[in-house]
Amino acid sequence: MIDMHVTLPGGLHPLTLNNPVMTASGTFGYGVEFTPYGDLTRLGGIVVKGLSLAPRRGNPMPRVAETPCGMLNAVGLQNDGVEYFVRTTLPKLPWREVPIVANLYACDPGEFGELAAVLAAEEGVAALEVNISCPNVKEGGVIFGQDPRQAAKVTEAVKMRAGSKPVIVKLSPNVTDIAHMARAVEDAGADVLSCINTLTGMGVDINTRKPLLANVVGGLSGPAIKPVALRCVWQVAKAVSIPVIGIGGITSAEDVLEFLLVGAHAVQVGTANFIRPDFVFRLVDELAALCERMGIEQWDDFRGTLKV
Amino acid sequence: MIDMHVTLPGGLHPLTLNNPVMTASGTFGYGVEFTPYGDLTRLGGIVVKGLSLAPRRGNPMPRVAETPCGMLNAVGLQNDGVEYFVRTTLPKLPWREVPIVANLYACDPGEFGELAAVLAAEEGVAALEVNISCPNVKEGGVIFGQDPRQAAKVTEAVKMRAGSKPVIVKLSPNVTDIAHMARAVEDAGADVLSCINTLTGMGVDINTRKPLLANVVGGLSGPAIKPVALRCVWQVAKAVSIPVIGIGGITSAEDVLEFLLVGAHAVQVGTANFIRPDFVFRLVDELAALCERMGIEQWDDFRGTLKV
Amino acid sequence: MNTPACTDLTVLDLVPFGQTGGEARFFALRLERPQWADWKPGQFVMLRPAGWALDMLWARPFSICRISARDLVIFFQVVGRGTARLAQLRTGDVVHVWGPLGNAFAMEPDTPTLMLAGGIGIAPFIGYAHTHPKPWNLWMDFGHRMPLGCYPFESINEKIMADSHHEEGPEDLSRFIETMGRRMREFRDQNGLVLACGPTPFLRTVRSFALEYGVRTQLSLETRMACGVGACLGCVCRTTEQWPDPARAGGNVQTCTQGPVFWAEQITFDDETAAPPTAADAPVQACER
Amino acid sequence: MNTPACTDLTVLDLVPFGQTGGEARFFALRLERPQWADWKPGQFVMLRPAGWALDMLWARPFSICRISARDLVIFFQVVGRGTARLAQLRTGDVVHVWGPLGNAFAMEPDTPTLMLAGGIGIAPFIGYAHTHPKPWNLWMDFGHRMPLGCYPFESINEKIMADSHHEEGPEDLSRFIETMGRRMREFRDQNGLVLACGPTPFLRTVRSFALEYGVRTQLSLETRMACGVGACLGCVCRTTEQWPDPARAGGNVQTCTQGPVFWAEQITFDDETAAPPTAADAPVQACER
Ligand SMILES: Cc1cc2nc3c(=O)[nH]c(=O)nc-3n(C[C@H](O)[C@H](O)[C@H](O)COP(=O)(O)OP(=O)(O)OC[C@H]3O[C@@H](n4cnc5c(N)ncnc54)[C@H](O)[C@@H]3O)c2cc1C
Ligand SMILES: Cc1cc2nc3c(=O)[nH]c(=O)nc-3n(C[C@H](O)[C@H](O)[C@H](O)COP(=O)(O)OP(=O)(O)OC[C@H]3O[C@@H](n4cnc5c(N)ncnc54)[C@H](O)[C@@H]3O)c2cc1C
Ligand SMILES: Cc1cc2nc3c(=O)[nH]c(=O)nc-3n(C[C@H](O)[C@H](O)[C@H](O)COP(=O)(O)O)c2cc1C
Ligand SMILES: Cc1cc2nc3c(=O)[nH]c(=O)nc-3n(C[C@H](O)[C@H](O)[C@H](O)COP(=O)(O)O)c2cc1C
Ligand code: FES
Ligand code: FES
C-alpha cells in the first residue's frame, strides 16, 4: 500500500500534505461548509476561499453559469475579510490534522504584503497561496498574472512578509507563455507554483440578449479545461525546479494521476466539488484504490514519468 | 422570412456568403468528402483544409484524442500541396454557388506570399484565410499568431500577393491579449478576422504513461472551448472595425446566434462536423427556423446587440 | 437545524401530471426514503442523477414536498436542459441527493397564515399544508398559467382553503395581483403571516405589498445554485439594513444556506429600485419560470 | 463503391453474448434496416446514439456483420467509455448511423481464402462467410482470449471450416502464431489469399509473415476515427513504396476512406522497424483490444 503523504520540497519550509488531493480555492468555501459530507482531516489540504484585507461584497448576480463540461464564475471575491477569517473561521477548522492554505487576493503589492503579514502570524495557516489573477488597480488594472514583472513584484511582496510559511503562487493560463511567467515567479522567490486558475470566458442568452454573468466575462473551470491545465502543468513543471500543484477539471482518480504524470506533486479539485459535496472525500479513497490496482508504491516512482 | 445571405463588408472586396454558417478549416476536408451527406451549395461557405506550398505528410499517429466536450488534434497540416488543390480538387467543388475559402499554412512570410499568389489567380477561390497558428521556422519557431509583429508581417505578405481576394486572418486564442493581436493584424491590412483557432492542450494515458498525441501537445476544440471563443470574438469585435467570423464549439443554431450577438458577422463550424457528417447541413435549416421563431428578420438587427 | 447528508437514492417512479396531450412537462418524482432524521417544509434538496454525463455538472435544487416512511417526493416542471433530463429518469435509476438544505418557512400554528404560490412555487406548500398541525388556520392563493391539473393543487385543496387563479391573459394577471394585495391586507388586519414562493417577478410584487401594507411576509427565493451548501457563492441575494447580522447587512448572503426563505424586509431584489413592480413588470412569466 | 448515407436508425434489440456471470462485455446490436443500396463485407459504419450528451463527441466505427431485409447487425465488445455507453442502448433508442464506409475485403470466389481473426476482429468475417458464393473455398483461424461463447464464432463455423484457438497463456499465443505462419505458407502454396482482422500487434505479426512468405494478404486496420469520412486526418496509416498512387507512396492515407482493408505490402506499422514482431510483442493483448 502506498503511503499517501506528499511533501512538497521547498527550501526552508516543506509543506506536507496528507495525500496529493487538496481542494481548490473558491470551490470549497472555508471547509466548514463540507463537514456534514466528510471528514476534512482525510483531505490532502484545504485551500480556502480568497481572502482580502477588507470584506468584499463581490460582483452582482448572476455570478455563475453552466457551460459544456464546465462553468463560468464571476463571484468577485466576496469574503468577510482576513480578520474575520482568522478570528472566526480558522479556529473551527481541524488545522492540526489537515493543512489549511490561505488564498490571498489584493489589488496592489502593498496590500498583498499586509495580507501575508496577518496570515504569517497564524499557527493554523500552513501556507499562503497568492492569487495573481486579479487586476493591479494602481497600475491601470492590468492583471498581475498576465505580466511577469508585476507577478514577480507581488511574489516578492508576499515572500517578504510571509515569515516561515511556504508561498504558493497560482498562475493564470490566460497568457502567451506560461513557462515564462513561472520562471519569473520562481526567480522572485515562490516556494511552490499552482496552476491553473480559470480561463477567461463568456456566455450570453440569445433571448434576453444579455450576458450570462453580470460581470460579462468570467472564469471557465471544470473538465472542459483539463487538457489546457495538463499542458500548462507540463510546461511549467519542465520550466522550474520548485514543486507544482496541478489544478483544472479534475473529476476522477485517473485525472489526479494524469497531473502527477506530467509533473505535479499534488492537485487541487475545484468545480468537481459541485457535482456532489462528498466528491473530494470519495476521490481520496478512489485514488488509493487506483494506486493499489496500478501497483504505484511511491509517488516518486510515478511523478513526472511521462514518456515523451 | 429572413434573407440568410451575409455580406462581410471590407473595402474593395466584400465577401458574400449564402448564410452565416461556414465550415472550419481541417474539419470538413476539401468539402468533397461531404457531398454524400448534403448539398454543399446550401452552406454559407467552405473553408478547406490548410494548404501549404509543398505537400506535407503531417505528424505521426496518434493525432486525435477525445476530451470532455471536445477533442485534441495534432494533424500537422497533412495536405497534398496547393498545386494539387487548384488542379485536382477545386474543379470538383461547386465554387460558383458557394464561396470556397482557401486556408493558408506556411512557415515564413515569404512562403505565405507565394501561396497567396498561387491562390489569388484562381477564380474558384473566394477568399484567403491565413492560419497564423504556426511556427515561424526562420525566427526560432515562435508562433506567428502569438507575436503581433510577426502576425502583421504575415498579413502584409499575403495582402501584397492576394490581388482582389479578401484576406481573412485567423487568430489564435493562446495569447495574453487577443484584442491587441486583432488590431495589429487589422492595421496590417486584413479585410476580415476569424477567431478562434484551437487552444493548446494535452492529454496523457496513465497506463502507458504516454501522451495521447504523438506530438505531445495539440489543439483543443469543440463545445468545451465555446465560452473562450465567445469571449475572444466579443473582445475582438469591439477592438476592430473589420468584420469578424466566430469559431469555436458551435453545435447548435442557438450557438450561431450567440456568436452573432457578441458581434460576429458569420461563423465557422468545426468539430461538430464529426458528430455526424450531415451536421452542418441540418444546422443551416435549424438556424433559419430559429430566426423565424425568434422574429429575427435581418442580421443587422441582431448582430452585436448584446446588452452590456 | 438538522444536519444534511449526501446519499444515493433509487427512483421509485416518475409520474407525469396533468398530461394534456403533447409532451409532459410536470412530474412527481418519488425516490426511496433517505435516512434523514428530520426535515421542515421550505427546505430543499439538490438532485443529480448518477447517470448524468459531465457535460452538465451541477445538481438542481428542488423543494421537498414530502418525506414519508417509504419515499421522498419532489414535484418539478421541465423548464430547461436539466429538468428535461430529469424527466427521462426511470424506475431503478440512482440519483445523488443531498439535503435537507436551507432554512424553512416559519410555522406558527395559531397564526392565520396565507400561502401565495406562483406556478411550480406551489411545491414547498404541499409539505407545509400536510404537516401543519392546525390546517384551519391556513389559506392559499395559487396563480398558474398551465391548466390546474398540471399542479399538485388538489392535494392541498383537500386539506385547506385554497383558491386558484388561472392566468390566461394580462387581465387575469392584474386581477391576481389585485387579489394578492387585498388578501395580504386582510392577513395584516388579522396579525397574520404571509408565505410566498414563485418566480422572481411574482416575489417582487409580494415583497412590495409586504412593505407597503406592513404584513409579516416570508419569501422563498429561486436562485440558480451550483453547490447548495454555501460554498460557491453563486446563489447570493442582497440583504437590507434589517438583516439581523450587522456584519452582513447590505451585503450578500447565500440563498442556499441563509435561505431559501427570507423575511421580505431583510432582502432586496437587486434591480428593484430600477423598475418598481407593476402588472406589466410581473408579467406573463409570473407563474412559469 | 456505393454512396454512403447518414440516417437515424432505431434499435431493435441488444443481445449480450456469452454471458459468463458478471457484466456482459460482448453484444450483438440489431438496428432497423437502413435504405442502403448495397454493402460489402469489410465495410463499416459509424454509430452515435442520438441520446449521447456532447461530452463524448465522436461516433465509433464498427464492422457491418450483416444487413438483411429487416436489420443491420453489428457485433461489439466493451473496451472503453464509448462502447460501455453503447451497451446501455435499449430497444427503441435512436442511433445516428453513417455508412457503408470504406473499401472491402477482396472477394475471389475461386481462390482458397484464409481468414485470420483476432478477438472481436471476427466481426467483418461473419458477413464475408455468409455472402461468399463458394464457402468451401473459405477457411478460418480464430484466436481469442475470452471464452468462445463470447464471440459469434458458431455462425461462421456452421458455414465454413473454422478452427478456434483459445489463448490462455503465453504458450497458447506462441502456438497460435506458429499455426498462423504454417497456415499462411499453406495458402501461399495454393496461390491463396489471406485476410486478417484483429488488434494491431496481431496484424503486425500477420503482415510480417505475409512479407516473409510472399502470400497475398489483406489487413483490416482498427484505427481511432473521429469522422469516418476522410475529413479529419486522424485515422491515417503510413503507405509504402508499393502504394499504387505514387503521389501518396510513403505518405499517409486515411484508413476510413482508403481502407480499412489494405494489402499487407502497401502499408507499414509506424513502429515496426523499431520492434520486430515476436511472440513477446504480439502478446497478451493480441486478441483483446
Ligand atoms: C430552493 C429552490 C427550490 C426549488 N424548488 C423547485 C421545485 O420544487 N420544483 C421545480 O420544478 N423547480 C424548483 N426550483 C427551480 C429549479 O431548481 C429550476 O427550475 C431548475 O434548476 C432549472 O434547471 P434546468 O437545467 O432545467 O434549467 P436551465 O436550462 O438551467 O434554465 C432554464 C431557465 O430556468 C432558469 N433557472 C435555472 N436554474 C434555476 C433555478 N435554480 N431557479 C430558478 N430558475 C432557474 C434559467 O435562468 C432559465 O431561464 C427550485 C429552485 C430553488 C432554488
Ligand atoms: C473499421 C473499424 C471497424 C471496427 N469494427 C469493430 C467491431 O465490429 N466490433 C468492435 O467491437 N469493435 C470494432 N472496432 C473497434 C471499435 O471502434 C473500438 O473498440 C471503439 O471505437 C472503442 O471505443 P471506446 O470509446 O469504447 O474506447 P476508448 O475509451 O476510446 O478506448 C479504449 C481503448 O480502445 C482503444 N481504441 C479507441 N478507439 C479505437 C478504435 N477505433 N479502434 C481500435 N481501438 C480503439 C483506445 O486506444 C483504448 O485503448 C472497429 C474499428 C474500426 C476502425
Ligand atoms: C466558483 C469559483 C470560485 C473561485 N474562486 C477562486 C478564488 O477565490 N481564488 C482563486 O485563486 N481561485 C478561485 N477559483 C479557481 C479555482 O480555484 C480553480 O483554479 C479553477 O476553478 C480550476 O479548477 P477546476 O477546473 O477544478 O474548478 C474559483 C473557481 C470557481 C469555480
Ligand atoms: C482535426 C482538426 C484539424 C484542423 N485543421 C486546421 C487547419 O488546417 N487550419 C486551420 O486554420 N484550423 C484548423 N483547425 C481548427 C478549426 O478550423 C477551428 O478553428 C477549431 O477547431 C475551433 O472550432 P470548433 O470548436 O468548432 O472545432 C482544425 C481543427 C481540427 C479539430
Ligand atoms: S449554491 Fe453554492 S453558495 Fe449557494
Ligand atoms: S476518421 Fe477522419 S479521416 Fe478517417
Short mmCIF file of N, CA, C and O in Angstrom, two decimals, chain A residues 161-243:
data_model
loop_
_atom_site.label_atom_id
_atom_site.label_comp_id
_atom_site.label_asym_id
_atom_site.label_seq_id
_atom_site.Cartn_x
_atom_site.Cartn_y
_atom_site.Cartn_z
N ARG A 161 6.90 39.17 3.76
CA ARG A 161 6.11 39.22 4.98
C ARG A 161 5.59 37.86 5.40
O ARG A 161 4.87 37.76 6.39
N ALA A 162 5.93 36.83 4.65
CA ALA A 162 5.31 35.52 4.90
C ALA A 162 6.00 34.73 6.00
O ALA A 162 5.54 33.65 6.38
N GLY A 163 7.12 35.26 6.50
CA GLY A 163 7.82 34.55 7.57
C GLY A 163 8.20 33.15 7.11
O GLY A 163 8.73 32.97 6.01
N SER A 164 7.84 32.16 7.91
CA SER A 164 8.25 30.79 7.59
C SER A 164 7.21 30.03 6.78
O SER A 164 7.35 28.83 6.55
N LYS A 165 6.14 30.72 6.37
CA LYS A 165 5.10 29.99 5.63
C LYS A 165 5.53 29.81 4.18
O LYS A 165 5.95 30.78 3.53
N PRO A 166 5.37 28.62 3.64
CA PRO A 166 5.63 28.44 2.21
C PRO A 166 4.68 29.31 1.38
O PRO A 166 3.50 29.44 1.74
N VAL A 167 5.21 29.88 0.33
CA VAL A 167 4.39 30.73 -0.54
C VAL A 167 4.16 30.03 -1.88
O VAL A 167 5.10 29.71 -2.60
N ILE A 168 2.89 29.79 -2.14
CA ILE A 168 2.47 29.17 -3.40
C ILE A 168 1.96 30.29 -4.30
O ILE A 168 1.14 31.10 -3.86
N VAL A 169 2.43 30.36 -5.53
CA VAL A 169 1.88 31.36 -6.44
C VAL A 169 1.04 30.64 -7.48
O VAL A 169 1.46 29.66 -8.09
N LYS A 170 -0.20 31.13 -7.64
CA LYS A 170 -1.16 30.47 -8.51
C LYS A 170 -1.20 31.16 -9.87
O LYS A 170 -1.59 32.33 -9.97
N LEU A 171 -0.83 30.44 -10.90
CA LEU A 171 -0.65 31.04 -12.23
C LEU A 171 -1.95 31.08 -13.03
O LEU A 171 -2.79 30.19 -12.92
N SER A 172 -2.05 32.07 -13.86
CA SER A 172 -3.17 32.20 -14.78
C SER A 172 -2.82 31.57 -16.12
O SER A 172 -1.70 31.73 -16.60
N PRO A 173 -3.76 30.87 -16.75
CA PRO A 173 -3.49 30.29 -18.07
C PRO A 173 -3.70 31.30 -19.20
O PRO A 173 -3.41 30.98 -20.35
N ASN A 174 -4.18 32.49 -18.85
CA ASN A 174 -4.54 33.45 -19.90
C ASN A 174 -3.33 34.27 -20.35
O ASN A 174 -3.35 35.50 -20.34
N VAL A 175 -2.28 33.55 -20.70
CA VAL A 175 -1.05 34.22 -21.10
C VAL A 175 -0.47 33.52 -22.32
O VAL A 175 -0.78 32.35 -22.59
N THR A 176 0.37 34.22 -23.03
CA THR A 176 1.00 33.66 -24.22
C THR A 176 2.00 32.58 -23.84
O THR A 176 2.12 31.57 -24.52
N ASP A 177 2.73 32.81 -22.73
CA ASP A 177 3.82 31.89 -22.39
C ASP A 177 3.84 31.63 -20.89
O ASP A 177 4.42 32.39 -20.12
N ILE A 178 3.20 30.57 -20.45
CA ILE A 178 3.06 30.33 -19.02
C ILE A 178 4.39 29.90 -18.40
O ILE A 178 4.65 30.18 -17.22
N ALA A 179 5.25 29.29 -19.17
CA ALA A 179 6.56 28.89 -18.63
C ALA A 179 7.37 30.13 -18.25
O ALA A 179 8.07 30.16 -17.24
N HIS A 180 7.25 31.14 -19.07
CA HIS A 180 7.92 32.41 -18.80
C HIS A 180 7.43 33.02 -17.49
O HIS A 180 8.20 33.44 -16.63
N MET A 181 6.12 33.02 -17.30
CA MET A 181 5.53 33.52 -16.06
C MET A 181 6.05 32.71 -14.87
O MET A 181 6.40 33.26 -13.83
N ALA A 182 6.09 31.40 -15.05
CA ALA A 182 6.50 30.51 -13.97
C ALA A 182 7.93 30.83 -13.54
O ALA A 182 8.24 30.91 -12.35
N ARG A 183 8.80 31.01 -14.51
CA ARG A 183 10.20 31.31 -14.17
C ARG A 183 10.32 32.65 -13.47
O ARG A 183 11.09 32.81 -12.51
N ALA A 184 9.54 33.64 -13.92
CA ALA A 184 9.61 34.95 -13.30
C ALA A 184 9.24 34.87 -11.82
O ALA A 184 9.86 35.47 -10.95
N VAL A 185 8.23 34.07 -11.55
CA VAL A 185 7.72 33.95 -10.19
C VAL A 185 8.66 33.10 -9.32
O VAL A 185 8.87 33.38 -8.15
N GLU A 186 9.23 32.09 -9.94
CA GLU A 186 10.23 31.29 -9.24
C GLU A 186 11.43 32.17 -8.86
O GLU A 186 11.89 32.14 -7.70
N ASP A 187 11.87 32.94 -9.80
CA ASP A 187 13.02 33.81 -9.53
C ASP A 187 12.70 34.82 -8.44
O ASP A 187 13.59 35.25 -7.70
N ALA A 188 11.44 35.19 -8.32
CA ALA A 188 11.06 36.16 -7.31
C ALA A 188 10.90 35.51 -5.94
O ALA A 188 10.57 36.18 -4.97
N GLY A 189 11.10 34.19 -5.87
CA GLY A 189 11.14 33.55 -4.57
C GLY A 189 9.99 32.63 -4.22
O GLY A 189 9.93 32.13 -3.09
N ALA A 190 9.10 32.38 -5.15
CA ALA A 190 7.99 31.47 -4.84
C ALA A 190 8.52 30.10 -4.42
O ALA A 190 9.51 29.62 -4.98
N ASP A 191 7.88 29.48 -3.43
CA ASP A 191 8.30 28.16 -2.98
C ASP A 191 7.63 27.05 -3.78
O ASP A 191 8.17 25.96 -3.95
N VAL A 192 6.42 27.32 -4.22
CA VAL A 192 5.61 26.33 -4.92
C VAL A 192 4.78 27.10 -5.96
O VAL A 192 4.45 28.26 -5.74
N LEU A 193 4.44 26.44 -7.07
CA LEU A 193 3.51 27.04 -8.02
C LEU A 193 2.24 26.20 -8.06
O LEU A 193 2.30 24.97 -7.93
N SER A 194 1.11 26.86 -8.23
CA SER A 194 -0.09 26.10 -8.52
C SER A 194 -0.65 26.61 -9.83
O SER A 194 -0.56 27.80 -10.13
N CYS A 195 -1.16 25.70 -10.65
CA CYS A 195 -1.75 26.15 -11.90
C CYS A 195 -2.70 25.05 -12.40
O CYS A 195 -2.41 23.89 -12.21
N ILE A 196 -3.85 25.47 -12.90
CA ILE A 196 -4.14 26.80 -13.42
C ILE A 196 -5.35 27.41 -12.69
O ILE A 196 -6.18 26.69 -12.15
N ASN A 197 -5.42 28.72 -12.74
CA ASN A 197 -6.65 29.42 -12.42
C ASN A 197 -7.57 29.30 -13.64
O ASN A 197 -7.23 28.61 -14.61
N THR A 198 -8.71 29.94 -13.60
CA THR A 198 -9.68 29.77 -14.69
C THR A 198 -9.26 30.47 -15.99
O THR A 198 -8.50 31.43 -15.97
N LEU A 199 -9.79 29.95 -17.10
CA LEU A 199 -9.64 30.59 -18.41
C LEU A 199 -10.69 31.68 -18.55
O LEU A 199 -11.84 31.50 -18.14
N THR A 200 -10.34 32.79 -19.17
CA THR A 200 -11.35 33.83 -19.33
C THR A 200 -12.35 33.43 -20.41
O THR A 200 -11.98 33.12 -21.54
N GLY A 201 -13.62 33.44 -20.03
CA GLY A 201 -14.67 33.03 -20.95
C GLY A 201 -15.90 33.90 -20.80
O GLY A 201 -15.91 34.87 -20.02
N MET A 202 -16.93 33.52 -21.52
CA MET A 202 -18.12 34.37 -21.56
C MET A 202 -19.30 33.54 -22.03
O MET A 202 -19.13 32.56 -22.77
N GLY A 203 -20.49 33.91 -21.61
CA GLY A 203 -21.69 33.26 -22.11
C GLY A 203 -22.77 34.31 -22.30
O GLY A 203 -22.76 35.34 -21.63
N VAL A 204 -23.68 34.05 -23.24
CA VAL A 204 -24.76 35.01 -23.49
C VAL A 204 -26.09 34.28 -23.65
O VAL A 204 -26.12 33.09 -23.95
N ASP A 205 -27.16 35.01 -23.43
CA ASP A 205 -28.50 34.47 -23.59
C ASP A 205 -29.12 35.15 -24.80
O ASP A 205 -29.35 36.37 -24.79
N ILE A 206 -29.41 34.36 -25.86
CA ILE A 206 -29.88 34.99 -27.09
C ILE A 206 -31.30 35.53 -26.95
O ILE A 206 -31.72 36.37 -27.74
N ASN A 207 -32.04 35.08 -25.95
CA ASN A 207 -33.41 35.58 -25.78
C ASN A 207 -33.43 36.94 -25.09
O ASN A 207 -34.08 37.87 -25.55
N THR A 208 -32.71 37.04 -24.00
CA THR A 208 -32.65 38.32 -23.30
C THR A 208 -31.60 39.25 -23.92
O THR A 208 -31.56 40.42 -23.60
N ARG A 209 -30.74 38.69 -24.75
CA ARG A 209 -29.60 39.42 -25.34
C ARG A 209 -28.65 39.96 -24.28
O ARG A 209 -27.98 40.96 -24.48
N LYS A 210 -28.61 39.27 -23.14
CA LYS A 210 -27.72 39.70 -22.07
C LYS A 210 -26.65 38.66 -21.80
O LYS A 210 -26.84 37.47 -22.07
N PRO A 211 -25.52 39.09 -21.25
CA PRO A 211 -24.50 38.12 -20.84
C PRO A 211 -25.06 37.22 -19.74
O PRO A 211 -25.94 37.64 -18.98
N LEU A 212 -24.54 36.01 -19.62
CA LEU A 212 -24.99 35.12 -18.55
C LEU A 212 -24.47 35.57 -17.19
O LEU A 212 -25.05 35.22 -16.17
N LEU A 213 -23.38 36.32 -17.20
CA LEU A 213 -22.83 36.83 -15.94
C LEU A 213 -22.98 38.35 -15.93
O LEU A 213 -22.72 39.00 -16.95
N ALA A 214 -23.35 38.88 -14.78
CA ALA A 214 -23.47 40.33 -14.67
C ALA A 214 -22.13 41.00 -15.00
O ALA A 214 -22.09 42.09 -15.57
N ASN A 215 -21.06 40.32 -14.70
CA ASN A 215 -19.72 40.85 -14.94
C ASN A 215 -19.28 40.69 -16.40
O ASN A 215 -18.15 41.00 -16.76
N VAL A 216 -20.15 40.19 -17.25
CA VAL A 216 -19.92 39.91 -18.68
C VAL A 216 -18.91 38.76 -18.86
O VAL A 216 -19.28 37.70 -19.34
N VAL A 217 -17.65 38.95 -18.50
CA VAL A 217 -16.71 37.84 -18.62
C VAL A 217 -16.50 37.19 -17.26
O VAL A 217 -16.74 37.79 -16.22
N GLY A 218 -16.06 35.94 -17.30
CA GLY A 218 -15.83 35.22 -16.05
C GLY A 218 -14.81 34.12 -16.28
O GLY A 218 -14.23 34.01 -17.37
N GLY A 219 -14.62 33.31 -15.25
CA GLY A 219 -13.60 32.28 -15.33
C GLY A 219 -14.19 30.93 -15.67
O GLY A 219 -15.13 30.47 -15.01
N LEU A 220 -13.63 30.30 -16.67
CA LEU A 220 -14.09 28.97 -17.08
C LEU A 220 -13.32 27.90 -16.32
O LEU A 220 -12.09 27.94 -16.26
N SER A 221 -14.05 26.94 -15.75
CA SER A 221 -13.42 25.85 -14.99
C SER A 221 -14.15 24.56 -15.31
O SER A 221 -15.14 24.55 -16.03
N GLY A 222 -13.66 23.46 -14.75
CA GLY A 222 -14.31 22.17 -14.96
C GLY A 222 -13.60 21.31 -16.01
O GLY A 222 -12.61 21.75 -16.60
N PRO A 223 -14.12 20.08 -16.24
CA PRO A 223 -13.47 19.14 -17.14
C PRO A 223 -13.12 19.72 -18.51
O PRO A 223 -12.14 19.30 -19.13
N ALA A 224 -13.91 20.68 -18.97
CA ALA A 224 -13.66 21.29 -20.27
C ALA A 224 -12.22 21.79 -20.39
O ALA A 224 -11.61 21.72 -21.46
N ILE A 225 -11.67 22.30 -19.28
CA ILE A 225 -10.34 22.93 -19.36
C ILE A 225 -9.20 21.97 -19.01
O ILE A 225 -8.04 22.38 -19.01
N LYS A 226 -9.51 20.73 -18.70
CA LYS A 226 -8.46 19.82 -18.26
C LYS A 226 -7.31 19.71 -19.26
O LYS A 226 -6.14 19.75 -18.85
N PRO A 227 -7.59 19.60 -20.57
CA PRO A 227 -6.45 19.49 -21.49
C PRO A 227 -5.54 20.73 -21.45
O PRO A 227 -4.33 20.60 -21.61
N VAL A 228 -6.12 21.89 -21.25
CA VAL A 228 -5.30 23.11 -21.16
C VAL A 228 -4.49 23.09 -19.87
O VAL A 228 -3.30 23.41 -19.86
N ALA A 229 -5.13 22.65 -18.79
CA ALA A 229 -4.45 22.61 -17.49
C ALA A 229 -3.28 21.63 -17.53
O ALA A 229 -2.19 21.93 -17.05
N LEU A 230 -3.49 20.47 -18.12
CA LEU A 230 -2.42 19.47 -18.20
C LEU A 230 -1.24 20.04 -18.99
O LEU A 230 -0.08 19.87 -18.60
N ARG A 231 -1.55 20.69 -20.07
CA ARG A 231 -0.49 21.28 -20.89
C ARG A 231 0.27 22.32 -20.08
O ARG A 231 1.51 22.36 -20.10
N CYS A 232 -0.44 23.17 -19.35
CA CYS A 232 0.22 24.21 -18.55
C CYS A 232 1.11 23.59 -17.48
O CYS A 232 2.25 24.01 -17.29
N VAL A 233 0.58 22.60 -16.77
CA VAL A 233 1.36 21.98 -15.69
C VAL A 233 2.61 21.34 -16.28
O VAL A 233 3.71 21.45 -15.73
N TRP A 234 2.47 20.69 -17.40
CA TRP A 234 3.61 20.05 -18.05
C TRP A 234 4.66 21.08 -18.43
O TRP A 234 5.85 20.93 -18.14
N GLN A 235 4.22 22.17 -19.05
CA GLN A 235 5.18 23.22 -19.45
C GLN A 235 5.84 23.86 -18.24
O GLN A 235 7.04 24.13 -18.24
N VAL A 236 5.05 24.10 -17.20
CA VAL A 236 5.59 24.76 -16.01
C VAL A 236 6.54 23.82 -15.27
O VAL A 236 7.64 24.22 -14.87
N ALA A 237 6.15 22.57 -15.12
CA ALA A 237 6.99 21.63 -14.37
C ALA A 237 8.35 21.46 -15.06
O ALA A 237 9.37 21.27 -14.39
N LYS A 238 8.35 21.53 -16.38
CA LYS A 238 9.62 21.45 -17.10
C LYS A 238 10.46 22.71 -16.91
O LYS A 238 11.68 22.67 -16.97
N ALA A 239 9.78 23.83 -16.70
CA ALA A 239 10.48 25.12 -16.72
C ALA A 239 11.09 25.50 -15.37
O ALA A 239 11.99 26.33 -15.33
N VAL A 240 10.57 24.94 -14.29
CA VAL A 240 11.03 25.39 -12.97
C VAL A 240 11.55 24.21 -12.16
O VAL A 240 11.32 23.04 -12.53
N SER A 241 12.22 24.51 -11.05
CA SER A 241 12.67 23.41 -10.22
C SER A 241 11.94 23.35 -8.88
O SER A 241 12.24 22.52 -8.04
N ILE A 242 10.98 24.25 -8.68
CA ILE A 242 10.15 24.16 -7.47
C ILE A 242 8.93 23.29 -7.78
O ILE A 242 8.59 23.08 -8.94
N PRO A 243 8.29 22.75 -6.74
CA PRO A 243 7.15 21.85 -6.99
C PRO A 243 5.93 22.59 -7.56
O PRO A 243 5.76 23.79 -7.35
#
